[in-house]
Every structure is written in structure tokens, then in C-alpha cells.
Amino acid sequence: HRREEVEQFFRLLLASVDPVRFELEHLLVDGEVAISAGDFASRMHRTGRIYESMFFTHFTVRDGAIVRYRLLEDSHGLVVALSR
């Protein structure tokens, strides 16, 4: 919820994976809302497995701050990639 918590989450995420591929296919902006779509692949440090997924993000920005962030990705694929 707080800026520090979001920063901590992304630092932990980036320390846990090696990016392999990232492709942004669409970026749509309408006022304070931005929506993106694409796909990516990351190598999971814990297992060495590659996690591939399409993604969709939905951001709402007000007064220069992200007030809403939603991410849709293949959560089952993530569990498989993290399983030993």
C-alpha cells in the first residue's frame, strides 16, 4: 500500500529473477488510465526454470502517483516455474 512497500516488492522481484525476454505489444493511455499488453520470459533463481507468460497491466495515475496497479499473468505457470 505504501511507496516503500511497493519499492521493496520490486527490489525482491528483480533480485529473484533474470530477465530473458520482454515484449510490449500494446500501450494504451486514456486520461489517468494506462493499459499494457505483451509477453515476457524470466529465469527463476530458485529453480533455474524459465517462466514465460503473456501479461496485461492496468495502471491508474493521479497527481503523479500510481494509485491502482493490476497485473494479470499466468499464475499457474509461475507456480510450476518455482516448484522443484
JSON list of C-alpha atoms in Angstrom, two decimals:
[
{"chain": "A", "resi": 1, "resn": "HIS", "atom": "CA", "xyz": [0.00, 0.00, 0.00]},
{"chain": "A", "resi": 2, "resn": "ARG", "atom": "CA", "xyz": [2.82, 2.40, 0.77]},
{"chain": "A", "resi": 3, "resn": "ARG", "atom": "CA", "xyz": [5.54, 3.61, -1.58]},
{"chain": "A", "resi": 4, "resn": "GLU", "atom": "CA", "xyz": [8.22, 1.83, 0.50]},
{"chain": "A", "resi": 5, "resn": "GLU", "atom": "CA", "xyz": [6.32, -1.47, 0.36]},
{"chain": "A", "resi": 6, "resn": "VAL", "atom": "CA", "xyz": [5.96, -1.27, -3.42]},
{"chain": "A", "resi": 7, "resn": "GLU", "atom": "CA", "xyz": [9.65, -0.47, -3.79]},
{"chain": "A", "resi": 8, "resn": "GLN", "atom": "CA", "xyz": [10.56, -3.41, -1.53]},
{"chain": "A", "resi": 9, "resn": "PHE", "atom": "CA", "xyz": [8.36, -5.76, -3.59]},
{"chain": "A", "resi": 10, "resn": "PHE", "atom": "CA", "xyz": [10.00, -4.79, -6.89]},
{"chain": "A", "resi": 11, "resn": "ARG", "atom": "CA", "xyz": [13.52, -4.98, -5.42]},
{"chain": "A", "resi": 12, "resn": "LEU", "atom": "CA", "xyz": [12.80, -8.52, -4.17]},
{"chain": "A", "resi": 13, "resn": "LEU", "atom": "CA", "xyz": [11.28, -9.48, -7.51]},
{"chain": "A", "resi": 14, "resn": "LEU", "atom": "CA", "xyz": [14.25, -8.19, -9.51]},
{"chain": "A", "resi": 15, "resn": "ALA", "atom": "CA", "xyz": [16.69, -9.94, -7.15]},
{"chain": "A", "resi": 16, "resn": "SER", "atom": "CA", "xyz": [14.85, -13.26, -7.69]},
{"chain": "A", "resi": 17, "resn": "VAL", "atom": "CA", "xyz": [14.77, -13.46, -11.49]},
{"chain": "A", "resi": 18, "resn": "ASP", "atom": "CA", "xyz": [16.94, -12.89, -14.54]},
{"chain": "A", "resi": 19, "resn": "PRO", "atom": "CA", "xyz": [15.02, -11.29, -17.42]},
{"chain": "A", "resi": 20, "resn": "VAL", "atom": "CA", "xyz": [15.25, -13.35, -20.60]},
{"chain": "A", "resi": 21, "resn": "ARG", "atom": "CA", "xyz": [12.77, -11.58, -22.88]},
{"chain": "A", "resi": 22, "resn": "PHE", "atom": "CA", "xyz": [10.26, -8.74, -22.68]},
{"chain": "A", "resi": 23, "resn": "GLU", "atom": "CA", "xyz": [7.97, -7.65, -25.49]},
{"chain": "A", "resi": 24, "resn": "LEU", "atom": "CA", "xyz": [5.49, -4.81, -25.11]},
{"chain": "A", "resi": 25, "resn": "GLU", "atom": "CA", "xyz": [2.82, -5.24, -27.77]},
{"chain": "A", "resi": 26, "resn": "HIS", "atom": "CA", "xyz": [0.34, -2.52, -26.80]},
{"chain": "A", "resi": 27, "resn": "LEU", "atom": "CA", "xyz": [0.28, 0.53, -24.58]},
{"chain": "A", "resi": 28, "resn": "LEU", "atom": "CA", "xyz": [-2.97, 2.44, -24.35]},
{"chain": "A", "resi": 29, "resn": "VAL", "atom": "CA", "xyz": [-3.40, 5.65, -22.35]},
{"chain": "A", "resi": 30, "resn": "ASP", "atom": "CA", "xyz": [-6.71, 7.37, -21.69]},
{"chain": "A", "resi": 31, "resn": "GLY", "atom": "CA", "xyz": [-6.53, 10.19, -19.18]},
{"chain": "A", "resi": 32, "resn": "GLU", "atom": "CA", "xyz": [-5.34, 8.77, -15.88]},
{"chain": "A", "resi": 33, "resn": "VAL", "atom": "CA", "xyz": [-5.57, 5.14, -17.01]},
{"chain": "A", "resi": 34, "resn": "ALA", "atom": "CA", "xyz": [-2.86, 3.18, -18.85]},
{"chain": "A", "resi": 35, "resn": "ILE", "atom": "CA", "xyz": [-3.17, -0.41, -20.05]},
{"chain": "A", "resi": 36, "resn": "SER", "atom": "CA", "xyz": [-0.33, -2.50, -21.45]},
{"chain": "A", "resi": 37, "resn": "ALA", "atom": "CA", "xyz": [-0.14, -5.96, -23.00]},
{"chain": "A", "resi": 38, "resn": "GLY", "atom": "CA", "xyz": [2.74, -8.16, -24.02]},
{"chain": "A", "resi": 39, "resn": "ASP", "atom": "CA", "xyz": [4.75, -11.20, -23.06]},
{"chain": "A", "resi": 40, "resn": "PHE", "atom": "CA", "xyz": [7.94, -11.98, -21.18]},
{"chain": "A", "resi": 41, "resn": "ALA", "atom": "CA", "xyz": [10.24, -14.75, -20.02]},
{"chain": "A", "resi": 42, "resn": "SER", "atom": "CA", "xyz": [12.33, -14.84, -16.85]},
{"chain": "A", "resi": 43, "resn": "ARG", "atom": "CA", "xyz": [14.72, -17.38, -15.33]},
{"chain": "A", "resi": 44, "resn": "MET", "atom": "CA", "xyz": [13.83, -18.11, -11.71]},
{"chain": "A", "resi": 45, "resn": "HIS", "atom": "CA", "xyz": [16.91, -18.05, -9.46]},
{"chain": "A", "resi": 46, "resn": "ARG", "atom": "CA", "xyz": [15.44, -20.57, -7.04]},
{"chain": "A", "resi": 47, "resn": "THR", "atom": "CA", "xyz": [14.89, -23.32, -9.61]},
{"chain": "A", "resi": 48, "resn": "GLY", "atom": "CA", "xyz": [16.73, -22.21, -12.75]},
{"chain": "A", "resi": 49, "resn": "ARG", "atom": "CA", "xyz": [13.49, -22.73, -14.69]},
{"chain": "A", "resi": 50, "resn": "ILE", "atom": "CA", "xyz": [12.22, -20.33, -17.32]},
{"chain": "A", "resi": 51, "resn": "TYR", "atom": "CA", "xyz": [8.83, -18.74, -16.66]},
{"chain": "A", "resi": 52, "resn": "GLU", "atom": "CA", "xyz": [7.05, -17.46, -19.76]},
{"chain": "A", "resi": 53, "resn": "SER", "atom": "CA", "xyz": [3.77, -15.60, -19.75]},
{"chain": "A", "resi": 54, "resn": "MET", "atom": "CA", "xyz": [1.67, -13.06, -21.50]},
{"chain": "A", "resi": 55, "resn": "PHE", "atom": "CA", "xyz": [0.73, -10.09, -19.33]},
{"chain": "A", "resi": 56, "resn": "PHE", "atom": "CA", "xyz": [-1.76, -7.29, -19.04]},
{"chain": "A", "resi": 57, "resn": "THR", "atom": "CA", "xyz": [-1.32, -4.35, -16.68]},
{"chain": "A", "resi": 58, "resn": "HIS", "atom": "CA", "xyz": [-3.80, -1.68, -15.66]},
{"chain": "A", "resi": 59, "resn": "PHE", "atom": "CA", "xyz": [-2.47, 1.47, -14.02]},
{"chain": "A", "resi": 60, "resn": "THR", "atom": "CA", "xyz": [-4.33, 4.47, -12.67]},
{"chain": "A", "resi": 61, "resn": "VAL", "atom": "CA", "xyz": [-2.21, 7.56, -12.04]},
{"chain": "A", "resi": 62, "resn": "ARG", "atom": "CA", "xyz": [-3.42, 10.58, -10.07]},
{"chain": "A", "resi": 63, "resn": "ASP", "atom": "CA", "xyz": [-1.33, 13.60, -9.12]},
{"chain": "A", "resi": 64, "resn": "GLY", "atom": "CA", "xyz": [1.84, 11.87, -10.35]},
{"chain": "A", "resi": 65, "resn": "ALA", "atom": "CA", "xyz": [1.34, 8.75, -8.19]},
{"chain": "A", "resi": 66, "resn": "ILE", "atom": "CA", "xyz": [0.20, 5.24, -9.14]},
{"chain": "A", "resi": 67, "resn": "VAL", "atom": "CA", "xyz": [-3.00, 4.74, -7.15]},
{"chain": "A", "resi": 68, "resn": "ARG", "atom": "CA", "xyz": [-4.04, 1.46, -8.74]},
{"chain": "A", "resi": 69, "resn": "TYR", "atom": "CA", "xyz": [-1.97, -1.34, -10.24]},
{"chain": "A", "resi": 70, "resn": "ARG", "atom": "CA", "xyz": [-3.32, -4.63, -11.52]},
{"chain": "A", "resi": 71, "resn": "LEU", "atom": "CA", "xyz": [-1.28, -7.34, -13.22]},
{"chain": "A", "resi": 72, "resn": "LEU", "atom": "CA", "xyz": [-2.68, -10.37, -14.99]},
{"chain": "A", "resi": 73, "resn": "GLU", "atom": "CA", "xyz": [-0.24, -13.16, -15.86]},
{"chain": "A", "resi": 74, "resn": "ASP", "atom": "CA", "xyz": [-0.04, -16.96, -15.90]},
{"chain": "A", "resi": 75, "resn": "SER", "atom": "CA", "xyz": [-0.04, -17.62, -12.15]},
{"chain": "A", "resi": 76, "resn": "HIS", "atom": "CA", "xyz": [-0.10, -21.40, -12.64]},
{"chain": "A", "resi": 77, "resn": "GLY", "atom": "CA", "xyz": [2.98, -21.17, -14.85]},
{"chain": "A", "resi": 78, "resn": "LEU", "atom": "CA", "xyz": [4.70, -19.16, -12.12]},
{"chain": "A", "resi": 79, "resn": "VAL", "atom": "CA", "xyz": [3.97, -21.85, -9.51]},
{"chain": "A", "resi": 80, "resn": "VAL", "atom": "CA", "xyz": [5.33, -24.52, -11.88]},
{"chain": "A", "resi": 81, "resn": "ALA", "atom": "CA", "xyz": [8.49, -22.48, -12.53]},
{"chain": "A", "resi": 82, "resn": "LEU", "atom": "CA", "xyz": [9.07, -22.07, -8.79]},
{"chain": "A", "resi": 83, "resn": "SER", "atom": "CA", "xyz": [8.40, -25.73, -7.94]},
{"chain": "A", "resi": 84, "resn": "ARG", "atom": "CA", "xyz": [11.32, -28.06, -7.51]}
]
